[in-house]
Tab-separated table of C-alpha atoms in Angstrom:
chain	number	residue	atom	x	y	z
A	1	UNK	CA	320.560	344.511	107.754
A	2	UNK	CA	321.545	341.761	104.180
A	3	UNK	CA	323.027	339.369	106.609
A	4	UNK	CA	319.861	339.471	109.221
A	5	UNK	CA	317.510	338.306	106.093
A	6	UNK	CA	319.394	335.500	105.314
A	7	UNK	CA	319.639	333.965	108.632
A	8	UNK	CA	316.278	335.097	110.093
A	9	UNK	CA	318.026	337.287	112.499
A	10	UNK	CA	315.590	339.376	114.356
A	11	UNK	CA	317.501	342.629	115.965
A	12	UNK	CA	314.250	344.688	116.274
A	13	UNK	CA	312.321	344.121	119.255
A	14	UNK	CA	309.030	345.856	119.411
A	15	UNK	CA	308.783	347.775	123.149
A	16	UNK	CA	304.780	347.766	123.610
A	17	UNK	CA	304.587	344.395	122.704
A	18	UNK	CA	308.254	342.562	122.745
A	19	UNK	CA	307.242	340.786	119.384
A	20	UNK	CA	310.906	341.265	117.362
A	21	UNK	CA	311.068	342.025	113.727
A	22	UNK	CA	314.080	341.998	110.950
A	23	UNK	CA	313.541	344.977	109.653
A	24	UNK	CA	313.063	348.503	110.900
A	25	UNK	CA	310.551	349.966	108.281
A	26	UNK	CA	308.252	346.202	109.916
A	27	UNK	CA	308.997	347.356	113.444
A	28	UNK	CA	307.286	351.732	112.522
A	29	UNK	CA	304.891	349.493	111.120
A	30	UNK	CA	303.822	347.811	114.055
A	31	UNK	CA	304.462	350.625	116.285
A	32	UNK	CA	301.940	352.302	114.670
A	33	UNK	CA	299.125	349.547	114.689
A	34	UNK	CA	299.864	350.412	119.000
A	35	UNK	CA	299.667	353.857	119.018
A	36	UNK	CA	296.930	354.313	116.472
A	37	UNK	CA	298.501	356.779	113.609
A	38	UNK	CA	297.674	356.287	110.064
A	39	UNK	CA	299.760	358.348	108.466
A	40	UNK	CA	299.260	357.348	104.634
A	41	UNK	CA	296.693	358.857	102.693
A	42	UNK	CA	294.649	357.674	99.884
A	43	UNK	CA	294.742	361.054	97.666
A	44	UNK	CA	291.750	359.548	95.305
A	45	UNK	CA	289.140	358.385	98.578
A	46	UNK	CA	291.354	360.163	101.587
A	47	UNK	CA	291.415	356.971	103.381
A	48	UNK	CA	293.954	356.288	105.865
A	49	UNK	CA	296.264	353.545	106.538
A	50	UNK	CA	298.935	352.041	109.404
A	51	UNK	CA	301.487	350.776	107.132
A	52	UNK	CA	302.222	351.973	103.142
A	53	UNK	CA	301.667	348.287	102.035
A	54	UNK	CA	297.842	349.052	102.729
A	55	UNK	CA	297.589	352.048	100.702
A	56	UNK	CA	299.334	350.491	97.562
A	57	UNK	CA	296.732	347.543	98.073
A	58	UNK	CA	293.266	350.807	98.220
A	59	UNK	CA	295.546	351.983	95.426
A	60	UNK	CA	294.810	348.967	93.593
A	61	UNK	CA	291.029	348.698	94.451
A	62	UNK	CA	290.734	352.370	92.440
A	63	UNK	CA	292.971	351.201	89.575
A	64	UNK	CA	291.882	348.415	89.102
A	65	UNK	CA	295.557	346.533	88.342
A	66	UNK	CA	296.055	343.133	89.703
A	67	UNK	CA	298.998	342.299	89.894
A	68	UNK	CA	299.175	338.207	91.341
A	69	UNK	CA	298.513	336.213	89.271
A	70	UNK	CA	297.323	332.208	90.080
A	71	UNK	CA	299.900	330.101	88.114
A	72	UNK	CA	296.887	326.840	88.229
A	73	UNK	CA	293.983	329.195	87.067
A	74	UNK	CA	295.315	332.615	85.854
A	75	UNK	CA	293.428	333.786	88.018
A	76	UNK	CA	294.525	337.195	89.556
A	77	UNK	CA	294.831	339.507	92.911
A	78	UNK	CA	295.512	342.781	94.126
A	79	UNK	CA	297.598	341.615	96.973
A	80	UNK	CA	299.602	338.222	97.566
A	81	UNK	CA	298.026	337.406	100.651
A	82	UNK	CA	294.603	336.875	99.157
A	83	UNK	CA	296.278	335.095	95.821
A	84	UNK	CA	297.773	332.513	98.851
A	85	UNK	CA	294.180	332.151	100.463
A	86	UNK	CA	292.970	331.140	96.687
A	87	UNK	CA	295.536	328.930	96.140
A	88	UNK	CA	294.349	326.498	99.060
A	89	UNK	CA	291.200	325.849	96.819
A	90	UNK	CA	294.155	324.190	94.903
A	91	UNK	CA	295.761	322.585	97.168
A	92	UNK	CA	293.442	321.383	99.199
A	93	UNK	CA	295.564	323.450	102.293
A	94	UNK	CA	293.613	323.715	105.307
A	95	UNK	CA	296.105	325.153	107.303
A	96	UNK	CA	294.448	326.716	110.353
A	97	UNK	CA	292.619	324.050	112.773
A	98	UNK	CA	289.970	324.451	115.758
A	99	UNK	CA	291.015	323.799	118.952
A	100	UNK	CA	287.823	322.437	120.148
A	101	UNK	CA	286.794	319.873	117.103
A	102	UNK	CA	290.095	319.480	115.155
A	103	UNK	CA	287.954	320.634	111.880
A	104	UNK	CA	290.619	322.704	109.422
A	105	UNK	CA	290.163	325.979	107.562
A	106	UNK	CA	291.716	327.587	104.775
A	107	UNK	CA	291.332	330.868	106.242
A	108	UNK	CA	291.828	332.546	109.300
A	109	UNK	CA	288.596	333.945	109.266
A	110	UNK	CA	286.593	330.807	108.730
A	111	UNK	CA	288.102	329.922	111.582
A	112	UNK	CA	287.315	332.422	113.721
A	113	UNK	CA	283.524	332.958	112.398
A	114	UNK	CA	284.002	328.365	113.549
A	115	UNK	CA	284.850	328.741	116.071
A	116	UNK	CA	281.753	331.272	117.267
A	117	UNK	CA	279.587	327.672	117.032
A	118	UNK	CA	281.654	326.679	120.178
A	119	UNK	CA	281.748	329.735	122.829
A	120	UNK	CA	278.528	330.977	121.419
A	121	UNK	CA	279.651	334.965	121.119
A	122	UNK	CA	277.238	337.280	118.356
A	123	UNK	CA	278.782	340.040	118.348
A	124	UNK	CA	277.700	341.548	115.784
A	125	UNK	CA	274.679	343.885	116.535
A	126	UNK	CA	271.528	344.760	114.092
A	127	UNK	CA	271.536	348.536	115.029
A	128	UNK	CA	267.832	348.750	113.936
A	129	UNK	CA	266.552	345.301	115.689
A	130	UNK	CA	269.592	344.830	117.955
A	131	UNK	CA	269.270	341.532	116.503
A	132	UNK	CA	272.742	339.445	117.004
A	133	UNK	CA	275.381	337.513	114.938
A	134	UNK	CA	278.403	335.847	115.019
A	135	UNK	CA	279.360	336.807	111.314
A	136	UNK	CA	279.592	340.091	109.784
A	137	UNK	CA	278.749	338.618	106.289
A	138	UNK	CA	275.378	337.159	108.515
A	139	UNK	CA	274.554	340.606	109.638
A	140	UNK	CA	275.152	342.812	106.627
A	141	UNK	CA	272.743	339.770	104.569
A	142	UNK	CA	270.143	340.932	107.554
A	143	UNK	CA	269.789	343.912	106.840
A	144	UNK	CA	268.894	343.881	103.459
A	145	UNK	CA	265.573	343.206	105.113
A	146	UNK	CA	265.114	346.748	106.772
A	147	UNK	CA	266.485	348.139	103.490
A	148	UNK	CA	265.087	346.319	101.183
A	149	UNK	CA	268.059	345.997	99.389
A	150	UNK	CA	268.422	343.507	96.411
A	151	UNK	CA	272.114	344.338	95.278
A	152	UNK	CA	272.291	341.428	92.531
A	153	UNK	CA	269.768	340.817	89.262
A	154	UNK	CA	269.330	338.368	87.227
A	155	UNK	CA	270.488	339.050	83.272
A	156	UNK	CA	267.673	337.710	81.688
A	157	UNK	CA	264.809	338.720	83.501
A	158	UNK	CA	266.299	341.188	85.977
A	159	UNK	CA	264.440	340.461	88.528
A	160	UNK	CA	266.467	340.916	92.030
A	161	UNK	CA	267.622	339.243	94.887
A	162	UNK	CA	268.805	339.923	98.492
A	163	UNK	CA	271.864	337.197	98.168
A	164	UNK	CA	273.559	336.253	95.900
A	165	UNK	CA	273.213	332.829	96.250
A	166	UNK	CA	269.166	333.224	95.524
A	167	UNK	CA	270.269	334.795	92.357
A	168	UNK	CA	272.736	331.446	91.039
A	169	UNK	CA	269.312	329.041	92.535
A	170	UNK	CA	266.895	331.485	89.772
A	171	UNK	CA	269.137	331.116	87.016
A	172	UNK	CA	269.387	327.708	86.683
A	173	UNK	CA	265.622	328.059	86.103
A	174	UNK	CA	266.708	329.787	82.824
A	175	UNK	CA	269.440	327.466	82.089
A	176	UNK	CA	267.646	324.856	83.166
A	177	UNK	CA	270.404	323.415	85.375
A	178	UNK	CA	269.775	320.734	87.533
A	179	UNK	CA	273.346	319.769	89.122
A	180	UNK	CA	271.935	317.512	92.516
A	181	UNK	CA	271.516	314.295	91.346
A	182	UNK	CA	269.972	311.696	93.519
A	183	UNK	CA	272.519	308.582	93.924
A	184	UNK	CA	269.301	305.971	94.071
A	185	UNK	CA	266.991	307.091	91.782
A	186	UNK	CA	269.098	309.551	89.579
A	187	UNK	CA	266.681	312.056	89.682
A	188	UNK	CA	267.956	315.428	89.620
A	189	UNK	CA	267.291	318.519	91.367
A	190	UNK	CA	268.305	322.414	91.021
A	191	UNK	CA	268.669	322.739	94.814
A	192	UNK	CA	270.249	320.430	97.122
A	193	UNK	CA	267.902	321.310	99.870
A	194	UNK	CA	265.613	319.538	97.196
A	195	UNK	CA	267.777	316.802	97.116
A	196	UNK	CA	267.904	316.554	100.734
A	197	UNK	CA	263.622	316.665	100.667
A	198	UNK	CA	264.415	313.782	98.052
A	199	UNK	CA	265.979	311.862	99.533
A	200	UNK	CA	263.734	310.869	102.074
A	201	UNK	CA	261.446	309.660	100.271
A	202	UNK	CA	264.089	306.506	99.948
A	203	UNK	CA	265.487	306.861	103.272
A	204	UNK	CA	261.690	307.500	105.287
A	205	UNK	CA	263.885	309.836	107.488
A	206	UNK	CA	261.163	312.148	109.387
A	207	UNK	CA	263.108	314.817	111.579
A	208	UNK	CA	260.254	317.058	112.072
A	209	UNK	CA	258.043	315.872	115.056
A	210	UNK	CA	255.322	317.757	116.127
A	211	UNK	CA	255.322	319.154	119.843
A	212	UNK	CA	251.233	318.570	120.494
A	213	UNK	CA	250.937	315.319	118.770
A	214	UNK	CA	254.243	313.773	118.277
A	215	UNK	CA	253.847	313.260	114.424
A	216	UNK	CA	256.271	313.474	111.973
A	217	UNK	CA	257.318	315.214	109.049
A	218	UNK	CA	260.312	315.150	105.906
A	219	UNK	CA	259.958	319.230	106.185
A	220	UNK	CA	259.888	321.343	108.194
A	221	UNK	CA	257.360	323.676	106.500
A	222	UNK	CA	254.782	320.416	106.419
A	223	UNK	CA	255.288	321.015	109.727
A	224	UNK	CA	254.556	324.319	110.091
A	225	UNK	CA	251.888	323.925	108.080
A	226	UNK	CA	250.075	320.483	110.298
A	227	UNK	CA	250.832	322.743	113.401
A	228	UNK	CA	247.803	324.772	112.252
A	229	UNK	CA	245.167	322.517	112.592
A	230	UNK	CA	245.921	322.872	116.188
A	231	UNK	CA	246.233	326.197	117.013
A	232	UNK	CA	243.699	326.951	114.099
A	233	UNK	CA	245.650	329.456	113.057
A	234	UNK	CA	244.865	331.323	109.354
A	235	UNK	CA	247.547	333.855	108.515
A	236	UNK	CA	247.265	334.249	105.030
A	237	UNK	CA	243.767	336.410	103.555
A	238	UNK	CA	242.088	336.452	100.590
A	239	UNK	CA	242.632	340.567	99.402
A	240	UNK	CA	238.953	340.141	97.972
A	241	UNK	CA	236.605	338.469	100.605
A	242	UNK	CA	238.348	338.055	103.357
A	243	UNK	CA	238.215	334.534	103.797
A	244	UNK	CA	241.583	332.903	105.594
A	245	UNK	CA	243.304	329.974	105.217
A	246	UNK	CA	245.899	327.844	106.594
A	247	UNK	CA	248.555	327.927	104.094
A	248	UNK	CA	249.402	329.730	101.611
A	249	UNK	CA	248.880	327.203	98.255
A	250	UNK	CA	245.225	327.242	99.669
A	251	UNK	CA	245.108	330.371	99.323
A	252	UNK	CA	246.422	330.753	95.466
A	253	UNK	CA	244.226	327.785	94.537
A	254	UNK	CA	241.130	330.161	96.241
A	255	UNK	CA	241.844	333.989	94.673
A	256	UNK	CA	241.977	331.764	91.218
A	257	UNK	CA	237.499	331.626	92.325
A	258	UNK	CA	237.692	335.408	91.972
A	259	UNK	CA	239.593	335.748	89.235
A	260	UNK	CA	238.966	332.623	87.262
A	261	UNK	CA	242.287	331.645	86.568
A	262	UNK	CA	243.073	327.897	84.952
A	263	UNK	CA	246.327	328.322	83.894
A	264	UNK	CA	246.975	324.093	83.176
A	265	UNK	CA	245.528	322.818	80.372
A	266	UNK	CA	244.903	319.369	79.281
A	267	UNK	CA	247.235	318.700	76.001
A	268	UNK	CA	244.558	315.724	75.550
A	269	UNK	CA	241.031	317.353	75.894
A	270	UNK	CA	241.961	321.031	76.583
A	271	UNK	CA	240.453	321.008	79.696
A	272	UNK	CA	241.624	323.761	81.874
A	273	UNK	CA	242.674	323.168	85.957
A	274	UNK	CA	243.612	326.155	88.450
A	275	UNK	CA	246.118	323.371	89.872
A	276	UNK	CA	248.660	320.917	88.747
A	277	UNK	CA	247.242	318.390	91.000
A	278	UNK	CA	244.204	318.442	89.465
A	279	UNK	CA	245.605	318.810	86.203
A	280	UNK	CA	247.516	315.107	87.081
A	281	UNK	CA	244.533	313.413	88.008
A	282	UNK	CA	242.136	314.757	85.488
A	283	UNK	CA	245.169	313.117	82.538
A	284	UNK	CA	244.754	309.740	84.658
A	285	UNK	CA	240.977	309.834	83.355
A	286	UNK	CA	242.562	309.051	79.528
A	287	UNK	CA	245.564	306.653	80.422
A	288	UNK	CA	243.505	304.358	82.438
A	289	UNK	CA	246.507	304.409	85.510
A	290	UNK	CA	245.818	303.789	88.762
A	291	UNK	CA	248.724	304.189	91.036
A	292	UNK	CA	247.222	304.423	94.588
A	293	UNK	CA	246.455	300.517	95.791
A	294	UNK	CA	244.682	299.906	99.044
A	295	UNK	CA	247.283	297.135	101.210
A	296	UNK	CA	243.921	295.358	102.730
A	297	UNK	CA	242.163	294.476	99.560
A	298	UNK	CA	244.798	296.032	96.739
A	299	UNK	CA	241.641	298.043	94.677
A	300	UNK	CA	243.817	300.794	93.278
A	301	UNK	CA	242.809	304.441	92.552
A	302	UNK	CA	243.400	307.627	90.452
A	303	UNK	CA	244.023	309.746	93.051
A	304	UNK	CA	245.238	309.557	97.045
A	305	UNK	CA	242.292	311.039	97.772
A	306	UNK	CA	239.997	309.031	96.727
A	307	UNK	CA	242.285	305.473	98.576
A	308	UNK	CA	241.836	307.685	101.793
A	309	UNK	CA	237.691	307.858	101.973
A	310	UNK	CA	238.048	304.070	100.836
A	311	UNK	CA	240.407	303.064	103.796
A	312	UNK	CA	237.460	304.175	105.657
A	313	UNK	CA	235.769	301.040	104.557
A	314	UNK	CA	237.668	298.945	106.221
A	315	UNK	CA	238.642	300.743	109.897
A	316	UNK	CA	234.554	301.903	109.977
A	317	UNK	CA	236.049	305.181	110.302
A	318	UNK	CA	233.802	308.521	110.209
A	319	UNK	CA	235.585	311.710	110.950
A	320	UNK	CA	233.033	314.409	109.988
A	321	UNK	CA	230.425	314.687	112.463
A	322	UNK	CA	227.063	316.674	112.545
A	323	UNK	CA	226.664	319.579	115.039
A	324	UNK	CA	223.231	318.689	115.115
A	325	UNK	CA	222.283	315.252	115.778
A	326	UNK	CA	225.840	313.890	116.446
A	327	UNK	CA	225.955	311.321	113.140
A	328	UNK	CA	229.120	310.517	111.996
A	329	UNK	CA	229.689	310.258	108.245
A	330	UNK	CA	233.091	308.618	106.287
A	331	UNK	CA	233.324	311.875	103.974
A	332	UNK	CA	232.347	315.946	104.202
A	333	UNK	CA	230.566	316.099	101.159
A	334	UNK	CA	228.173	313.372	103.077
A	335	UNK	CA	227.922	315.188	105.972
A	336	UNK	CA	227.460	318.989	104.113
A	337	UNK	CA	224.515	316.395	102.305
A	338	UNK	CA	223.128	315.358	106.110
A	339	UNK	CA	223.106	318.700	106.842
A	340	UNK	CA	220.435	319.870	104.163
A	341	UNK	CA	218.229	317.564	105.791
A	342	UNK	CA	218.076	319.674	108.746
A	343	UNK	CA	218.083	322.922	107.012
A	344	UNK	CA	215.964	321.921	104.011
A	345	UNK	CA	218.578	323.503	102.217
A	346	UNK	CA	217.692	322.664	98.039
A	347	UNK	CA	219.805	324.562	96.132
A	348	UNK	CA	220.260	322.784	92.894
A	349	UNK	CA	216.292	323.874	90.599
A	350	UNK	CA	215.676	322.252	87.664
A	351	UNK	CA	215.703	324.189	84.941
A	352	UNK	CA	212.238	322.525	83.107
A	353	UNK	CA	210.239	321.608	85.999
A	354	UNK	CA	211.293	323.725	88.926
A	355	UNK	CA	211.633	321.059	91.328
A	356	UNK	CA	214.745	321.322	94.019
A	357	UNK	CA	217.526	319.237	94.581
A	358	UNK	CA	219.964	319.146	97.928
A	359	UNK	CA	222.809	318.119	95.562
A	360	UNK	CA	224.292	318.374	92.028
A	361	UNK	CA	224.406	314.876	91.315
A	362	UNK	CA	220.725	314.478	92.057
A	363	UNK	CA	219.620	317.561	90.145
A	364	UNK	CA	221.613	316.246	87.033
A	365	UNK	CA	219.996	312.526	87.358
A	366	UNK	CA	217.017	314.148	87.034
A	367	UNK	CA	217.099	315.746	84.154
A	368	UNK	CA	218.183	312.458	82.529
A	369	UNK	CA	214.195	312.217	83.025
A	370	UNK	CA	213.397	315.030	80.861
A	371	UNK	CA	216.095	314.299	78.451
A	372	UNK	CA	215.115	310.717	78.298
A	373	UNK	CA	219.281	310.474	77.546
A	374	UNK	CA	221.057	307.420	79.172
A	375	UNK	CA	224.272	307.258	78.518
A	376	UNK	CA	225.226	304.464	80.982
A	377	UNK	CA	225.383	301.537	78.453
A	378	UNK	CA	226.168	297.875	79.182
A	379	UNK	CA	228.215	295.990	77.816
A	380	UNK	CA	227.094	292.631	78.144
A	381	UNK	CA	223.613	293.386	76.403
A	382	UNK	CA	223.682	296.184	75.707
A	383	UNK	CA	220.787	297.366	77.726
A	384	UNK	CA	221.249	301.627	78.749
A	385	UNK	CA	220.194	303.277	81.715
A	386	UNK	CA	220.087	306.861	83.057
A	387	UNK	CA	221.793	306.713	86.322
A	388	UNK	CA	225.852	304.628	86.981
A	389	UNK	CA	224.057	302.787	90.177
A	390	UNK	CA	221.653	301.728	87.495
A	391	UNK	CA	223.657	299.920	85.278
A	392	UNK	CA	225.898	299.155	88.173
A	393	UNK	CA	223.209	296.949	89.980
A	394	UNK	CA	222.080	294.812	85.542
A	395	UNK	CA	225.480	293.639	85.477
A	396	UNK	CA	225.154	292.238	88.107
A	397	UNK	CA	222.016	290.245	86.250
A	398	UNK	CA	224.746	288.539	84.428
A	399	UNK	CA	227.259	287.976	86.726
A	400	UNK	CA	225.059	286.589	89.781
A	401	UNK	CA	227.371	289.010	91.653
A	402	UNK	CA	225.377	288.917	95.604
A	403	UNK	CA	228.234	291.226	97.012
A	404	UNK	CA	225.075	292.067	100.523
A	405	UNK	CA	225.543	289.376	103.385
A	406	UNK	CA	222.671	288.362	105.177
A	407	UNK	CA	224.882	288.539	109.183
A	408	UNK	CA	222.215	286.339	110.983
A	409	UNK	CA	221.766	283.812	108.302
A	410	UNK	CA	223.950	284.338	105.583
A	411	UNK	CA	221.716	284.743	102.447
A	412	UNK	CA	223.357	286.640	99.518
A	413	UNK	CA	222.009	289.909	97.478
A	414	UNK	CA	222.446	291.321	94.578
A	415	UNK	CA	221.114	294.627	96.057
A	416	UNK	CA	221.776	296.444	98.995
A	417	UNK	CA	217.694	296.924	99.596
A	418	UNK	CA	217.295	293.804	99.198
A	419	UNK	CA	219.497	292.792	102.342
A	420	UNK	CA	217.777	295.809	104.728
A	421	UNK	CA	213.996	294.220	103.212
A	422	UNK	CA	215.218	290.795	103.886
A	423	UNK	CA	216.486	291.696	107.714
A	424	UNK	CA	213.240	293.075	108.798
A	425	UNK	CA	212.596	289.078	108.815
A	426	UNK	CA	214.900	288.859	111.504
A	427	UNK	CA	214.008	291.946	113.232
A	428	UNK	CA	210.650	291.946	112.849
A	429	UNK	CA	211.069	295.565	111.387
A	430	UNK	CA	206.929	296.577	109.934
A	431	UNK	CA	208.703	300.474	109.633
A	432	UNK	CA	205.037	301.408	106.738
A	433	UNK	CA	202.100	302.074	108.403
A	434	UNK	CA	199.140	302.028	107.039
A	435	UNK	CA	197.652	306.341	107.630
A	436	UNK	CA	193.412	304.488	107.249
A	437	UNK	CA	193.942	301.572	109.939
A	438	UNK	CA	197.331	301.729	111.296
A	439	UNK	CA	198.847	298.431	109.787
A	440	UNK	CA	202.209	298.141	109.754
A	441	UNK	CA	204.681	296.519	106.742
A	442	UNK	CA	208.077	295.008	106.692
A	443	UNK	CA	208.315	296.825	102.774
A	444	UNK	CA	206.403	299.800	101.481
A	445	UNK	CA	205.436	297.871	97.954
A	446	UNK	CA	203.017	296.056	100.374
A	447	UNK	CA	201.743	299.137	101.912
A	448	UNK	CA	200.856	300.587	98.809
A	449	UNK	CA	198.966	297.178	97.702
A	450	UNK	CA	197.246	297.130	101.040
A	451	UNK	CA	195.839	301.082	100.912
A	452	UNK	CA	193.989	299.980	97.688
A	453	UNK	CA	192.364	297.584	99.955
A	454	UNK	CA	190.801	301.031	101.634
A	455	UNK	CA	190.570	302.958	97.822
A	456	UNK	CA	189.314	300.795	95.678
A	457	UNK	CA	191.835	301.992	93.140
A	458	UNK	CA	192.578	298.857	90.058
A	459	UNK	CA	195.583	300.134	88.269
A	460	UNK	CA	196.365	297.102	86.247
A	461	UNK	CA	193.337	296.482	82.937
A	462	UNK	CA	193.592	293.373	80.935
A	463	UNK	CA	193.867	294.680	77.020
A	464	UNK	CA	191.668	291.565	76.119
A	465	UNK	CA	188.184	292.255	78.340
A	466	UNK	CA	188.817	294.978	80.351
A	467	UNK	CA	188.579	294.025	83.777
A	468	UNK	CA	190.490	295.858	86.021
A	469	UNK	CA	192.997	294.194	89.222
A	470	UNK	CA	194.429	296.111	91.945
A	471	UNK	CA	197.964	293.769	91.641
A	472	UNK	CA	199.993	293.463	88.836
A	473	UNK	CA	199.962	289.544	89.772
A	474	UNK	CA	196.352	289.448	90.225
A	475	UNK	CA	196.295	289.921	86.301
A	476	UNK	CA	198.899	287.858	85.181
A	477	UNK	CA	196.655	285.200	87.215
A	478	UNK	CA	193.671	286.106	85.224
A	479	UNK	CA	195.591	286.903	81.778
A	480	UNK	CA	196.080	283.045	81.906
A	481	UNK	CA	192.139	282.153	81.319
A	482	UNK	CA	192.090	283.982	78.650
A	483	UNK	CA	196.075	282.648	76.618
A	484	UNK	CA	195.489	278.890	78.360
A	485	UNK	CA	198.641	278.988	80.093
A	486	UNK	CA	199.294	276.809	82.599
A	487	UNK	CA	202.647	277.005	83.919
A	488	UNK	CA	202.946	274.946	87.054
A	489	UNK	CA	203.247	270.993	86.349
A	490	UNK	CA	202.734	268.802	89.047
A	491	UNK	CA	206.312	266.514	89.433
A	492	UNK	CA	204.409	263.406	90.895
A	493	UNK	CA	203.420	260.929	88.507
A	494	UNK	CA	200.817	259.000	88.350
A	495	UNK	CA	200.307	255.321	87.919
A	496	UNK	CA	198.189	254.388	85.311
């Protein structure tokens, strides 16, 4: 028998499968694998085995005995076979090759699992929902969705997870570890999936395409959100007011309107915000940073949303349509304000005089007529204004800027209202009608002046002789009779 061991001769043949063995004991074990007989019984757990070696290995799971030590890293194992597989992590040896694609594996199990990617075989079925899987490990993980089992617990905060990989990722929130680094900009990430998504910002790759409109996205989650714009699906419902949302993040932000929670605080002025995005936008009011630039006119903006709205001034796009009169608007807030012209709704009331307004902005501007507040100051002459728009108009008196140009004669104006009045000289439009004699005027000021011919009203009084006039220009001419002022000089020289 010893001779057989050294010369490799195998004299003992299995009568079932004809496989040959060098020892009778090995042949006996082989025979038991055909009969299904398991004569070796564990005295601890009563589990039965066909071979004594399997019984011995099982006993080590009870004793914790690990006899076989790795010579590279000193890790210990209960089985020599497990140690041999482990050694391949050091040597890189992958002896099992796929006959279809030539991919190599360190374990036969890995090869078996891989082969199913070619055959499509899914032999492991869930007994609860009958879903099938190619691997037992995947089935085990899936079963936890039914049982709710979360066997992996964080030792720091005791949070539990159904997957070991999820626990490992979670632990990085405690350690701050970011092992995945971008090779382009060196930014680091806690998860490889986050790095892959980030890399698309460099490559411009958008592999996920909408089947409805063919728009492409860098992330599947963004595609899922986008698809709801086609389906109108809003699966996320507020438990307080039952309002529904297409995205979970929109629901989270909405919930803060009920709780009043604003967890994100500005480190400069302590103002609080419900969203990190709002805090980031706000911080730019302190830094003056405007990172978003218009590709048409190079104007810069602090917010992407403001840039998007601005771009419509170039494209002429007006995506928001009134359902009553079909008038279109470039911004939703303009549409909301416009809708109030149909409903007559003016929800914002002045606490001083009870005057009502359709917009909060108009109410704020109006309140300054009571307070006398003029927060907008000219940096050239220090004149103050109650409205930002009034300051902008005033600044043009210093700069000479006339941004509004007539498309007919190219005459330029510093005010849009002046351009509108001027255009009527081309169109002949006279929209202001006298209610007494039906005479029409191109300007409201001319109508007001004309109405005084009917009412006899003379609101302009001379401070010297108390004579009254219907227009300011008539009063100014009259005042020269008192001052002797003669501002108009003849430009033609007389011969002596």
